[in-house]
Structure formats: C-alpha cells, structure tokens
CSV table of C-alpha atoms and ligand atoms in Angstrom, one decimal:
chain,number,residue,atom,x,y,z
A,1,MET,CA,-5.8,-7.3,-25.6
A,2,ARG,CA,-6.5,-4.3,-27.7
A,3,VAL,CA,-6.5,-0.8,-25.5
A,4,THR,CA,-7.7,2.1,-26.3
A,5,ILE,CA,-6.6,4.9,-23.5
A,6,VAL,CA,-8.8,8.2,-24.2
A,7,GLY,CA,-7.2,11.6,-23.1
A,8,THR,CA,-3.2,11.2,-23.0
A,9,GLY,CA,-2.5,13.6,-19.5
A,10,TYR,CA,-1.1,12.3,-16.0
A,11,VAL,CA,-3.1,9.6,-15.8
A,12,GLY,CA,-3.9,8.6,-19.9
A,13,LEU,CA,-0.1,8.8,-20.4
A,14,VAL,CA,0.6,6.6,-17.6
A,15,SER,CA,-1.8,4.1,-17.7
A,16,GLY,CA,-1.1,3.2,-21.6
A,17,ALA,CA,2.8,3.1,-21.2
A,18,CYS,CA,1.9,1.0,-18.2
A,19,PHE,CA,-0.4,-1.1,-20.3
A,20,SER,CA,1.6,-1.3,-22.8
A,21,GLU,CA,4.3,-2.8,-20.8
A,22,PHE,CA,2.5,-5.1,-19.3
A,23,GLY,CA,2.2,-7.1,-23.0
A,24,HIS,CA,-0.9,-5.3,-24.1
A,25,GLU,CA,-1.5,-3.1,-27.5
A,26,VAL,CA,-2.4,0.6,-26.6
A,27,ILE,CA,-3.1,2.9,-28.4
A,28,CYS,CA,-3.2,6.2,-26.9
A,29,VAL,CA,-5.5,9.2,-28.2
A,30,ASP,CA,-5.8,13.0,-27.4
A,31,ARG,CA,-7.5,15.6,-29.3
A,32,ASP,CA,-4.2,18.0,-28.7
A,33,ALA,CA,-2.7,17.4,-32.1
A,34,ALA,CA,0.6,19.4,-30.7
A,35,LYS,CA,0.8,16.9,-27.8
A,36,VAL,CA,0.4,14.1,-30.1
A,37,GLU,CA,2.5,15.3,-32.4
A,38,ARG,CA,5.2,15.8,-29.5
A,39,LEU,CA,4.6,12.1,-28.0
A,40,CYS,CA,4.9,10.3,-31.7
A,41,ALA,CA,8.1,12.3,-31.8
A,42,GLY,CA,9.4,10.3,-28.2
A,43,GLU,CA,9.1,13.7,-26.3
A,44,ILE,CA,7.5,13.6,-23.1
A,45,PRO,CA,5.1,16.6,-22.3
A,46,ILE,CA,4.8,16.1,-18.7
A,47,TYR,CA,7.4,15.6,-16.2
A,48,GLU,CA,7.0,12.3,-14.4
A,49,PRO,CA,10.4,10.3,-13.0
A,50,GLY,CA,10.5,6.9,-15.3
A,51,LEU,CA,8.0,8.0,-18.0
A,52,GLU,CA,10.5,8.3,-20.8
A,53,GLU,CA,12.1,5.2,-20.5
A,54,LEU,CA,8.8,3.2,-20.3
A,55,VAL,CA,7.5,5.2,-23.4
A,56,ASP,CA,10.3,4.2,-25.3
A,57,ARG,CA,10.5,1.1,-24.8
A,58,ASN,CA,7.5,0.3,-25.5
A,59,MET,CA,7.0,2.1,-28.9
A,60,ALA,CA,9.8,0.6,-30.1
A,61,ALA,CA,8.5,-2.5,-29.2
A,62,GLY,CA,5.4,-1.5,-31.4
A,63,ARG,CA,3.1,-2.0,-28.5
A,64,LEU,CA,2.1,1.7,-27.7
A,65,SER,CA,1.5,4.3,-29.8
A,66,PHE,CA,-0.6,8.0,-30.3
A,67,THR,CA,-3.2,9.4,-32.3
A,68,THR,CA,-5.3,12.3,-32.5
A,69,ASP,CA,-8.0,10.1,-34.7
A,70,LEU,CA,-10.4,7.7,-32.4
A,71,ALA,CA,-11.4,6.3,-35.5
A,72,GLU,CA,-7.7,4.2,-35.8
A,73,ALA,CA,-8.0,3.0,-32.3
A,74,VAL,CA,-11.4,2.1,-31.5
A,75,PRO,CA,-13.0,0.0,-33.9
A,76,ASP,CA,-10.5,-2.7,-32.8
A,77,SER,CA,-10.4,-2.2,-29.3
A,78,ASP,CA,-11.5,-4.6,-26.6
A,79,ALA,CA,-11.4,-2.2,-23.9
A,80,VAL,CA,-11.7,1.8,-24.4
A,81,PHE,CA,-10.7,4.0,-20.9
A,82,ILE,CA,-12.0,7.6,-21.1
A,83,ALA,CA,-8.8,9.1,-19.3
A,84,VAL,CA,-10.0,12.4,-20.2
A,85,GLY,CA,-10.3,15.7,-17.1
A,86,THR,CA,-13.0,16.7,-15.0
A,87,PRO,CA,-12.1,19.6,-13.4
A,88,SER,CA,-14.1,21.5,-11.1
A,89,ARG,CA,-17.6,23.3,-13.2
A,90,ARG,CA,-16.5,26.8,-13.2
A,91,GLY,CA,-19.3,28.7,-11.1
A,92,ASP,CA,-20.5,25.9,-9.3
A,93,GLY,CA,-17.6,23.4,-8.5
A,94,HIS,CA,-19.5,20.4,-9.7
A,95,ALA,CA,-17.1,18.0,-11.9
A,96,ASP,CA,-17.6,18.9,-15.0
A,97,LEU,CA,-18.0,16.1,-17.3
A,98,SER,CA,-18.4,17.8,-20.5
A,99,TYR,CA,-15.3,16.1,-21.8
A,100,VAL,CA,-16.2,12.6,-20.0
A,101,TYR,CA,-19.8,12.9,-22.5
A,102,ALA,CA,-18.0,14.3,-25.6
A,103,ALA,CA,-15.3,11.3,-25.2
A,104,ALA,CA,-18.1,9.2,-24.6
A,105,ASP,CA,-20.2,10.3,-27.9
A,106,GLU,CA,-17.3,9.8,-30.1
A,107,ILE,CA,-16.3,6.5,-29.1
A,108,ALA,CA,-19.5,5.1,-29.8
A,109,ASP,CA,-19.2,6.8,-32.8
A,110,HIS,CA,-16.3,4.4,-33.8
A,111,MET,CA,-17.2,1.2,-32.1
A,112,LYS,CA,-17.9,-1.6,-34.3
A,113,ASP,CA,-17.8,-5.5,-32.3
A,114,PHE,CA,-18.1,-6.2,-28.1
A,115,THR,CA,-16.6,-3.6,-26.1
A,116,VAL,CA,-15.8,-2.2,-22.7
A,117,ILE,CA,-16.1,1.4,-22.5
A,118,VAL,CA,-13.8,1.8,-19.0
A,119,THR,CA,-14.1,5.6,-17.1
A,120,LYS,CA,-10.6,5.9,-15.7
A,121,SER,CA,-11.0,9.3,-14.8
A,122,THR,CA,-12.6,10.4,-11.6
A,123,VAL,CA,-16.2,10.7,-12.3
A,124,PRO,CA,-19.1,11.4,-9.7
A,125,VAL,CA,-21.2,8.6,-8.7
A,126,GLY,CA,-23.9,7.4,-11.3
A,127,THR,CA,-21.5,8.8,-14.4
A,128,GLY,CA,-21.2,5.3,-15.9
A,129,SER,CA,-24.9,4.8,-15.9
A,130,GLU,CA,-24.7,8.0,-17.6
A,131,ILE,CA,-22.5,7.1,-19.8
A,132,GLU,CA,-24.0,3.9,-21.1
A,133,ARG,CA,-28.1,5.5,-21.4
A,134,ARG,CA,-25.3,7.7,-23.8
A,135,LEU,CA,-24.0,5.8,-25.7
A,136,ARG,CA,-27.1,2.8,-26.0
A,137,ALA,CA,-29.3,6.1,-27.3
A,138,ARG,CA,-26.2,7.4,-29.9
A,139,ARG,CA,-26.1,3.6,-31.2
A,140,PRO,CA,-29.2,1.6,-30.5
A,141,GLY,CA,-27.5,-1.8,-30.7
A,142,LEU,CA,-23.9,-1.5,-29.7
A,143,ASP,CA,-23.0,-4.6,-28.0
A,144,LEU,CA,-21.1,-3.0,-24.7
A,145,GLU,CA,-21.1,-3.2,-21.3
A,146,VAL,CA,-19.7,-0.1,-19.2
A,147,ALA,CA,-17.3,-0.3,-16.2
A,148,SER,CA,-15.3,1.8,-13.7
A,149,ASN,CA,-11.8,1.7,-13.0
A,150,PRO,CA,-10.8,4.4,-10.8
A,151,GLU,CA,-6.7,5.8,-10.4
A,152,PHE,CA,-4.7,6.3,-7.9
A,153,LEU,CA,-1.6,6.9,-8.7
A,154,ARG,CA,0.1,9.9,-7.8
A,155,GLU,CA,2.2,12.0,-9.3
A,156,GLY,CA,5.8,11.6,-8.7
A,157,ALA,CA,5.4,8.8,-8.4
A,158,ALA,CA,2.8,7.5,-10.9
A,159,ILE,CA,4.5,4.2,-12.9
A,160,GLN,CA,5.5,2.7,-9.3
A,161,ASP,CA,1.9,3.3,-8.1
A,162,PHE,CA,0.7,1.8,-11.3
A,163,MET,CA,2.3,-1.6,-11.6
A,164,ARG,CA,2.1,-2.1,-7.4
A,165,PRO,CA,-0.6,-0.5,-6.7
A,166,ASP,CA,-2.7,-0.9,-2.8
A,167,ARG,CA,-5.7,-2.5,-5.2
A,168,ILE,CA,-7.2,-2.3,-8.2
A,169,VAL,CA,-11.5,-1.2,-7.8
A,170,ALA,CA,-13.2,-2.3,-10.7
A,171,GLY,CA,-17.4,-1.4,-10.8
A,172,ILE,CA,-18.9,-3.7,-13.8
A,173,LYS,CA,-22.0,-4.2,-14.7
A,174,GLY,CA,-21.7,-8.1,-16.4
A,175,GLU,CA,-19.6,-10.8,-16.8
A,176,ARG,CA,-17.9,-9.9,-19.8
A,177,SER,CA,-16.5,-6.6,-18.5
A,178,LYS,CA,-15.2,-8.9,-15.6
A,179,ALA,CA,-13.2,-10.9,-18.3
A,180,VAL,CA,-12.0,-8.1,-19.8
A,181,MET,CA,-10.9,-6.4,-16.8
A,182,GLN,CA,-9.0,-9.7,-15.4
A,183,ALA,CA,-7.0,-10.1,-18.7
A,184,LEU,CA,-5.9,-6.6,-18.9
A,185,TYR,CA,-4.8,-6.5,-15.3
A,186,ARG,CA,-3.5,-10.2,-15.3
A,187,PRO,CA,0.2,-9.2,-14.2
A,188,LEU,CA,-0.7,-7.8,-10.6
A,189,PHE,CA,-3.7,-10.8,-10.3
A,190,LEU,CA,0.0,-12.9,-10.5
A,191,ASN,CA,1.0,-10.1,-8.2
A,192,GLU,CA,-1.4,-11.0,-5.6
A,193,THR,CA,-2.9,-7.4,-6.2
A,194,PRO,CA,-5.6,-7.2,-3.8
A,195,VAL,CA,-8.6,-6.3,-6.6
A,196,LEU,CA,-11.8,-5.5,-5.5
A,197,PHE,CA,-15.1,-6.0,-8.3
A,198,THR,CA,-17.9,-3.8,-7.1
A,199,THR,CA,-20.8,-2.0,-8.2
A,200,ARG,CA,-20.4,0.6,-10.7
A,201,GLU,CA,-21.2,3.3,-7.9
A,202,SER,CA,-19.5,1.4,-5.3
A,203,ALA,CA,-16.3,1.6,-7.2
A,204,GLU,CA,-16.9,5.5,-8.3
A,205,LEU,CA,-17.7,5.9,-4.8
A,206,ILE,CA,-14.4,4.6,-3.6
A,207,LYS,CA,-12.2,7.2,-5.7
A,208,TYR,CA,-14.1,10.1,-3.9
A,209,ALA,CA,-14.2,8.5,-0.1
A,210,SER,CA,-10.4,8.1,-0.6
A,211,ASN,CA,-9.3,11.7,-1.6
A,212,ALA,CA,-11.9,13.2,0.8
A,213,PHE,CA,-10.3,11.1,3.6
A,214,LEU,CA,-6.5,11.9,2.6
A,215,ALA,CA,-7.6,15.7,2.7
A,216,THR,CA,-9.2,15.4,6.0
A,217,LYS,CA,-5.6,13.7,7.6
A,218,ILE,CA,-4.0,16.6,5.6
A,219,SER,CA,-6.8,19.4,7.2
A,220,PHE,CA,-6.7,17.5,10.4
A,221,ILE,CA,-2.7,17.8,11.4
A,222,ASN,CA,-2.5,21.4,9.6
A,223,GLU,CA,-5.3,22.1,12.9
A,224,MET,CA,-3.1,20.8,14.9
A,225,ALA,CA,-0.2,22.5,13.4
A,226,ASP,CA,-2.0,25.5,14.7
A,227,LEU,CA,-2.7,24.4,18.0
A,228,CYS,CA,0.6,23.1,18.4
A,229,GLU,CA,1.9,26.7,18.0
A,230,LYS,CA,0.1,28.5,20.7
A,231,VAL,CA,0.5,25.5,23.5
A,232,GLY,CA,4.8,24.8,22.7
A,233,ALA,CA,4.1,21.1,21.4
A,234,GLU,CA,5.7,19.9,17.7
A,235,VAL,CA,3.4,19.1,15.2
A,236,GLN,CA,6.4,16.3,14.1
A,237,ASP,CA,6.4,14.6,17.1
A,238,VAL,CA,2.4,14.7,17.5
A,239,ALA,CA,2.0,13.2,13.7
A,240,ARG,CA,4.7,10.5,14.8
A,241,GLY,CA,3.0,9.8,17.9
A,242,MET,CA,-0.2,9.5,16.4
A,243,GLY,CA,1.1,7.9,13.1
A,244,LEU,CA,2.5,4.6,15.1
A,245,ASP,CA,-1.0,3.5,16.1
A,246,GLN,CA,-1.8,1.5,13.2
A,247,ARG,CA,-5.4,2.2,13.2
A,248,ILE,CA,-4.0,5.8,11.8
A,249,GLY,CA,-0.8,5.2,10.3
A,250,PRO,CA,1.9,7.6,9.5
A,251,LYS,CA,1.3,8.9,5.9
A,252,PHE,CA,-0.7,12.4,5.6
A,253,LEU,CA,0.3,13.3,8.8
A,254,HIS,CA,2.6,16.2,7.5
A,255,ALA,CA,1.9,19.6,8.5
A,256,GLY,CA,2.3,22.2,5.5
A,257,PRO,CA,0.8,24.7,3.2
A,258,GLY,CA,-2.3,23.0,2.7
A,259,TYR,CA,-3.2,20.2,0.3
A,260,GLY,CA,-3.3,21.2,-3.9
A,261,GLY,CA,-2.9,19.1,-7.0
A,262,SER,CA,-5.5,18.2,-10.0
A,263,CYS,CA,-7.4,16.2,-7.5
A,264,PHE,CA,-7.9,16.7,-4.2
A,265,PRO,CA,-9.8,20.7,-4.4
A,266,LYS,CA,-11.9,19.5,-7.3
A,267,ASP,CA,-12.9,15.9,-5.6
A,268,THR,CA,-13.6,17.2,-2.5
A,269,LEU,CA,-15.8,19.5,-4.1
A,270,ALA,CA,-17.3,17.7,-6.3
A,271,LEU,CA,-18.2,15.0,-3.4
A,272,LEU,CA,-19.9,18.3,-1.5
A,273,HIS,CA,-22.0,18.4,-4.5
A,274,THR,CA,-23.0,14.8,-5.1
A,275,GLY,CA,-24.3,14.9,-1.1
A,276,ALA,CA,-25.7,18.5,-1.7
A,277,ASP,CA,-27.8,16.3,-4.8
A,278,HIS,CA,-28.8,13.9,-2.5
A,279,ASP,CA,-29.3,15.5,0.3
A,280,VAL,CA,-27.4,13.7,2.2
A,281,PRO,CA,-24.7,16.7,4.0
A,282,LEU,CA,-21.0,16.0,3.6
A,283,ARG,CA,-20.1,18.4,7.4
A,284,ILE,CA,-17.0,17.2,7.7
A,285,VAL,CA,-15.4,17.7,4.2
A,286,ASP,CA,-16.8,20.8,3.8
A,287,ALA,CA,-15.0,21.9,7.2
A,288,VAL,CA,-11.9,20.1,5.4
A,289,VAL,CA,-12.1,22.0,2.1
A,290,THR,CA,-12.9,25.6,4.0
A,291,VAL,CA,-10.0,24.5,6.2
A,292,ASN,CA,-7.8,24.4,3.5
A,293,ASP,CA,-9.1,27.6,1.7
A,294,LYS,CA,-8.0,29.3,4.9
A,295,ARG,CA,-4.7,27.8,5.1
A,296,LYS,CA,-3.4,28.9,1.9
A,297,ALA,CA,-4.3,32.1,2.7
A,298,ALA,CA,-3.0,32.2,6.1
A,299,MET,CA,0.7,30.9,4.7
A,300,VAL,CA,0.8,34.7,3.1
A,301,ASP,CA,-0.1,36.2,6.8
A,302,LYS,CA,2.4,33.8,8.4
A,303,ILE,CA,5.4,35.2,6.0
A,304,ILE,CA,4.2,38.6,7.0
A,305,GLY,CA,4.1,38.1,10.3
A,306,ALA,CA,7.2,36.5,10.2
A,307,CYS,CA,8.9,39.4,8.0
A,308,GLY,CA,8.0,41.3,10.7
A,309,GLY,CA,4.6,43.0,9.9
A,310,SER,CA,5.2,44.0,6.0
A,311,VAL,CA,7.4,42.8,3.4
A,312,ARG,CA,6.5,45.7,1.8
A,313,ASP,CA,9.6,46.5,-1.2
A,314,LYS,CA,10.9,43.3,0.8
A,315,LYS,CA,12.6,40.6,-1.6
A,316,ILE,CA,11.0,37.0,-0.8
A,317,ALA,CA,13.2,34.0,-2.2
A,318,VAL,CA,10.8,30.8,-2.6
A,319,LEU,CA,11.4,27.6,-3.6
A,320,GLY,CA,8.9,25.3,-5.1
A,321,LEU,CA,6.5,26.3,-6.9
A,322,THR,CA,4.8,22.9,-7.8
A,323,PHE,CA,2.2,21.5,-5.8
A,324,LYS,CA,4.3,18.6,-4.7
A,325,PRO,CA,7.8,17.6,-5.6
A,326,ASN,CA,8.6,15.1,-8.5
A,327,THR,CA,6.1,16.6,-11.3
A,328,ASP,CA,5.7,19.7,-12.9
A,329,ASP,CA,2.3,20.1,-12.0
A,330,MET,CA,0.8,23.7,-10.7
A,331,ARG,CA,-2.6,22.7,-10.8
A,332,GLU,CA,-3.7,24.5,-7.6
A,333,SER,CA,-0.9,24.7,-5.8
A,334,PRO,CA,-0.4,26.6,-2.7
A,335,ALA,CA,2.5,28.9,-4.9
A,336,LEU,CA,-1.1,30.0,-6.5
A,337,VAL,CA,-1.9,31.4,-3.3
A,338,ILE,CA,0.8,32.3,-1.5
A,339,VAL,CA,3.0,33.8,-4.2
A,340,PRO,CA,0.2,36.7,-5.4
A,341,GLY,CA,-0.2,37.3,-1.8
A,342,LEU,CA,3.2,38.7,-1.2
A,343,LEU,CA,2.9,40.6,-4.2
A,344,ASN,CA,0.0,42.2,-3.1
A,345,ALA,CA,1.4,43.2,-0.2
A,346,GLY,CA,4.6,44.5,-1.8
A,347,ALA,CA,7.1,42.0,-2.1
A,348,THR,CA,9.1,41.1,-5.0
A,349,ILE,CA,9.7,37.4,-5.2
A,350,ALA,CA,12.5,35.5,-6.8
A,351,ALA,CA,11.5,31.8,-7.5
A,352,TYR,CA,13.3,29.0,-8.4
A,353,ASP,CA,11.1,25.1,-8.9
A,354,PRO,CA,13.4,22.3,-10.6
A,355,GLU,CA,10.2,21.1,-13.1
A,356,GLY,CA,7.3,23.7,-12.7
A,357,MET,CA,9.0,27.1,-13.9
A,358,ALA,CA,7.9,26.5,-17.8
A,359,GLU,CA,3.9,26.4,-16.2
A,360,ALA,CA,4.4,28.7,-13.6
A,361,ARG,CA,5.5,31.8,-15.9
A,362,THR,CA,1.9,31.6,-17.5
A,363,LEU,CA,0.6,31.6,-14.0
A,364,LEU,CA,2.7,33.9,-11.8
A,365,PRO,CA,4.1,36.1,-14.3
A,366,ASP,CA,5.1,39.2,-12.7
A,367,ILE,CA,8.3,37.4,-11.0
A,368,GLY,CA,11.6,36.6,-10.9
A,369,TYR,CA,12.7,32.9,-12.1
A,370,CYS,CA,16.0,32.2,-10.9
A,371,THR,CA,18.4,29.0,-12.6
A,372,ASP,CA,18.7,27.9,-9.1
A,373,ALA,CA,17.6,27.8,-5.7
A,374,TYR,CA,20.9,30.2,-4.7
A,375,ALA,CA,20.3,32.5,-7.2
A,376,THR,CA,17.0,33.4,-5.2
A,377,MET,CA,18.6,34.3,-2.1
A,378,GLY,CA,20.9,37.2,-3.2
A,379,GLY,CA,20.0,40.6,-0.9
A,380,ALA,CA,16.7,38.5,-0.2
A,381,ASP,CA,14.7,39.6,3.5
A,382,ALA,CA,13.4,36.3,4.0
A,383,LEU,CA,13.8,33.0,2.2
A,384,VAL,CA,10.4,30.2,2.1
A,385,ILE,CA,10.4,26.8,1.1
A,386,ILE,CA,6.8,26.1,-0.8
A,387,THR,CA,7.9,22.4,-1.7
A,388,GLU,CA,9.8,20.1,-0.6
A,389,TRP,CA,11.9,19.4,-3.8
A,390,ASN,CA,14.7,16.9,-2.2
A,391,GLN,CA,17.3,19.4,-3.5
A,392,PHE,CA,16.3,21.7,-1.0
A,393,ARG,CA,16.4,19.1,1.4
A,394,ALA,CA,20.7,19.8,2.2
A,395,LEU,CA,21.1,23.2,1.1
A,396,ASP,CA,24.2,24.9,1.9
A,397,LEU,CA,22.5,26.5,5.0
A,398,ASP,CA,26.4,28.6,5.7
A,399,ARG,CA,26.4,30.1,1.9
A,400,ALA,CA,22.6,31.0,1.8
A,401,ALA,CA,23.0,33.0,4.8
A,402,GLN,CA,25.8,35.3,3.4
A,403,LEU,CA,23.8,35.7,0.5
A,404,MET,CA,20.8,37.0,2.0
A,405,LYS,CA,19.9,40.6,3.5
A,406,THR,CA,18.3,38.9,6.5
A,407,PRO,CA,18.6,35.3,7.2
A,408,LEU,CA,15.1,34.5,7.9
A,409,LEU,CA,13.8,30.7,6.8
A,410,ILE,CA,10.2,29.9,6.8
A,411,ASP,CA,10.1,26.5,6.0
A,412,LEU,CA,6.3,25.7,5.1
A,413,ARG,CA,7.0,21.8,4.7
A,414,ASN,CA,9.1,21.0,8.0
A,415,ILE,CA,12.0,19.7,5.9
A,416,TYR,CA,14.5,21.3,8.3
A,417,GLY,CA,14.3,21.6,12.3
A,418,ARG,CA,15.8,24.8,14.0
A,419,GLY,CA,19.4,23.1,14.5
A,420,ALA,CA,21.1,23.4,11.0
A,421,PRO,CA,19.4,27.0,10.4
A,422,GLU,CA,20.1,28.6,13.8
A,423,LYS,CA,23.7,27.4,13.4
A,424,SER,CA,23.8,29.2,10.2
A,425,GLY,CA,22.4,32.3,11.9
A,426,PHE,CA,18.8,32.1,10.6
A,427,THR,CA,16.1,32.8,12.5
A,428,TYR,CA,13.9,29.4,11.8
A,429,ILE,CA,10.4,29.5,11.4
A,430,GLY,CA,8.5,26.0,10.5
A,431,VAL,CA,4.8,24.5,10.5
A,432,GLY,CA,3.3,24.0,14.1
A,433,ARG,CA,6.7,24.1,16.0
A,434,GLY,CA,5.9,26.1,18.7
A,435,MET,CA,8.6,24.6,21.3
A,436,THR,CA,10.6,27.6,22.7
A,437,LYS,CA,14.6,27.1,22.2
A,438,PRO,CA,14.9,26.5,26.3
A,439,GLU,CA,12.9,23.7,26.4
A,440,ARG,CA,14.3,22.3,23.2
A,441,ALA,CA,17.1,22.3,25.1
A,442,GLN,CA,15.9,20.2,28.0
A,443,PRO,CA,17.4,17.0,28.4
A,444,ALA,CA,15.2,14.3,27.8
A,445,LEU,CA,13.1,12.8,30.8
A,446,LYS,CA,14.3,9.7,32.1
A,447,VAL,CA,12.8,6.4,32.4
A,448,VAL,CA,13.3,5.5,36.0
A,449,LYS,CA,12.7,1.2,35.7
A,450,GLY,CA,11.8,-0.4,38.4
B,501,NAD,P1,-5.1,16.0,-17.9
B,501,NAD,O1,-5.9,17.3,-18.1
B,501,NAD,O2,-3.8,15.8,-17.8
B,501,NAD,O3,-5.0,15.2,-19.2
B,501,NAD,C1,-6.4,15.1,-19.9
B,501,NAD,C2,-6.0,15.0,-21.4
B,501,NAD,O4,-7.3,14.8,-21.9
B,501,NAD,C3,-5.9,16.2,-22.0
B,501,NAD,O5,-4.4,16.1,-22.6
B,501,NAD,C4,-6.6,16.7,-22.7
B,501,NAD,O6,-6.3,17.2,-24.2
B,501,NAD,C5,-7.5,15.5,-23.1
B,501,NAD,N1,-9.1,15.0,-24.1
B,501,NAD,C6,-10.2,16.1,-22.9
B,501,NAD,N2,-11.1,15.4,-23.9
B,501,NAD,C7,-10.7,14.6,-25.0
B,501,NAD,C8,-11.2,13.7,-25.8
B,501,NAD,N3,-12.8,14.1,-26.3
B,501,NAD,N4,-10.6,13.2,-27.0
B,501,NAD,C9,-9.1,13.0,-26.3
B,501,NAD,N5,-8.3,13.5,-25.6
B,501,NAD,C10,-9.4,14.4,-24.9
B,501,NAD,O7,-6.0,14.7,-16.8
B,501,NAD,P2,-5.5,14.2,-15.8
B,501,NAD,O8,-4.3,14.7,-14.5
B,501,NAD,O9,-4.5,12.9,-16.3
B,501,NAD,O10,-6.5,13.5,-15.2
B,501,NAD,C11,-7.5,12.6,-15.6
B,501,NAD,C12,-8.8,12.2,-15.2
B,501,NAD,O11,-8.0,11.3,-14.5
B,501,NAD,C13,-9.1,13.2,-13.6
B,501,NAD,O12,-10.7,12.6,-13.5
B,501,NAD,C14,-8.5,13.1,-13.1
B,501,NAD,O13,-9.3,13.0,-11.4
B,501,NAD,C15,-8.3,11.5,-12.6
B,501,NAD,N6,-6.9,11.5,-11.8
B,501,NAD,C16,-5.8,12.0,-11.9
B,501,NAD,C17,-4.8,11.6,-10.6
B,501,NAD,C18,-3.2,12.8,-11.3
B,501,NAD,O14,-2.7,12.7,-10.5
B,501,NAD,N7,-3.5,13.4,-12.4
B,501,NAD,C19,-4.8,11.0,-10.4
B,501,NAD,C20,-6.1,9.8,-10.2
B,501,NAD,C21,-7.2,10.2,-11.3
C-alpha cells in the first residue's frame, strides 16, 4: 500500500515508521519545514525509545520519506492519514479542529483516484462526517471514503503499542475502506490482534470513552489516596487489593500528582463539550476533570506543608518534569502547576529531567537546570520526585541525604517506601501512605487454619 501521513508528530511519525516496517511505502508530511529537514537528515525530533533505529532502517530501505509538500504524496496514495494535533480550543475547551480541517482541505486539493482518508487524530464524534462533507463540497466528484482509525499508543512505549496493540478500531463507511484498512494492518491481523470494525461514530467515541475511563481510574485512586492519608491506610495496598479483582484490573491505579500529557486533559474536556452539545450531562467525567485540576494544585500545598508551612527562601530539588517517564513531552505535565506554585510561594528550584529539559526551559524559565539528579540536591531543603523515571528509583540515598540541608523526600509517585529513605536519615512523605510507623512495624497477622 502507498500511504501518506499528514502531521509528523508523536503519533504521525510513529505510525508512519511502523507502517513502513510492515512493508508499506510511506510518505510523512509536515508543514513544519525545520522538523522535516531534521527528519530528512536522519534526526528524530522527539524522544521515543526505539524510534530512531526504526526510522533509519525504513528510510534506508526506501520505504519511508519526509516532505512538506502534500502534492508529492497524496495523488498516488491508497490511504491518507490525518494525524495532526487536536488541542483544546483556547477559551472554551472544545477540541480545536482547525488543523484537521485545514489538512482535509489540502488533501482534497491534491487527490486523484480513489483514496481512503483516515482520521488518526483524536476527533469528536461527527468529525468524520464533516470531513467527508467538506471534501465533497470542495471537489465534487472525488472518489473517496472517510474512515476513523483512532490511535491508542502511549508515548514512551509507542512502537510496542503500535506493533502489538490490544485492539485496532476502524470506523468505516464502505467496503472499499474496509479492504484498505485490512491490507494496511495485515501483519497484525495475522498476529490475531482483535480488529473492531464499527461505524465511524462509534470509533470516534471509543477513543474518548477509553481515555475518559482511564482518567477516571486515576482520579478515583487519587481520591482514595487522600482518604488513605486520613484513615491510616496504604493506597498501594488498596490499589493492589482492588486490582487483583479481574473485573477491575491493576493498571491506572497508581496514586500520584494527577494526570497530564497531550491526551487525557484535552480529551476529557472535549468529551464534556460533546455531551453538552447533545444535552447529555457527563457527570462522572466532569468530576474526574475537577478532581484532577484540584489535585495538581493540592500537590503544591502538600509540599509546602511537608516543609513546615512555608517554602519561602527554601531550595527545592525537583526530579522529573515530563508528564511521564520515557518521553520528552511536557504537555500538561503536573510539573507545570507544581513548579510555578512553589516559585510563587518563594522557593527556588533546582531541577533535573533526563529528556524534558530542553522543552522545560521554554515553559519554566525561572528555575535552575542541573546535569544530573545529585546536582539538584546541594543544600536543598526538600527533594521532590514528580516523574518516575527509572533512574530515580535507585538513588544513592545516603549520598543524597549528605548533600541536602534537610533530608526530606516528597515522593509524588510512590517509587520509594519509607524503609530505605528512613534508613538514610530522610523524612519520607509519599502519596496516600497513611500508615504510621509503629503500625507498620507490627508483625503481619498469622492466619490460623482449622
Ligand atoms: P503533535 O503536536 O506531536 O504533532 C502534530 C503535527 O502535525 C505537528 O508536527 C504539526 O506541525 C503537524 N501539522 C499540523 N497541521 C498540519 C498540516 N495542515 N499539514 C501538515 N502537518 C501539520 O501531535 P500528536 O501528539 O502526534 O497528536 C496528534 C493526534 O493524535 C492528536 O489528535 C492526539 O490527540 C492524538 N493522539 C496522540 C497520542 C499521543 O500520545 N501523543 C496518542 C493517541 C492519539
């Protein structure tokens, strides 16, 4: 198959590289000329494990190329994917579809024979129909079908997720687009990946419903964490006890500073608007959004509280700035609320993130950036872990305690328990860890049989 991907960001680049790995001939288009220039020179503009090798291999094999010019790519394509951004529209929180419609218009201008236009961008229900209407209005007589193929990959594990997805969802409106989607994903069909062919509307909604449900799990466990702290329970144990129930499952039950990233915040907001547009109040999603917004701000209070009620003129060492590990993506990261909150309260910040600092420097210009984790700690009054990068899981805590003025560890991701930090002289504060020391020291109850 010949494939064009319009929009070469986190989703477009990974999808394009993976489709070329399947053997298809892929041209990735982006209107950002600097990005395309870097890609043509073999440079990957984002951090995503394994992506560089995949792109190199398929460029060398002549199956993957990059351009700014849709005219080079679209006319000969069997399928054209739209993978441009759909951020929150400024002011009202609706999904901003201007990039999607601009891409659709440009595609229409260059189409020749039968082509399937596929939305991979996350778009509100009804967008596929509107794209089809626009295409037909712009170029009456074009032979086309519009399909929806939402993407579920996670940054940081994007290639694995694309190559071995839990499912493929394809919303189609015609047998020809079904055949094209089958041909595109043939290697995964052979792997017995579940493939769900639905209406376009269902496919569009599956994506939002999935993200909203995952966000719900996160806000749910975060509220449980607050309760744990008041009643002497451990949220890790509560989550494990819940997650072992197969109806619930263990994933997305990690208490922390609230969800961020390029998807959950904007997608939950957009879903609320879709509900409102159709007079269907989505009260659960509404609560999830509110809980999450408050959560990030509450982390500032938590840190200030742990520092004795004030951080004025105190130095806080911050580890991790990206919204999650294994990505350089800073979009909606909890750090973007927590760090300014601490600065406003009078703290100075020294931070380190393995991949996010280039982007962070533009978003958080008023903090110190360090070359490694330990460089943040000299003379610090508190150490705060915001993102759970693996390299923060095994810090030399004796060394850390010696470097710091006050050995106080505020672990917003619960990557440590009390044991090791306290042995090194730290005061340890996690999230939802309400069990007091003496209780924790009690021997486990023996189960007497018979
Ligand atoms: P991104 O911002 O990383 O990339 C979008 C790219 O599109 C940019 O490079 C931009 O220059 C380009 N672009 C915009 N308009 C264009 C046009 N008219 N022609 C050519 N290029 C154009 O965005 P992303 O994170 O890859 O997300 C893309 C879509 O995929 C969004 O709808 C998002 O919700 C969805 N999604 C994202 C993820 C994720 O983890 N990032 C996961 C699943 C779904």
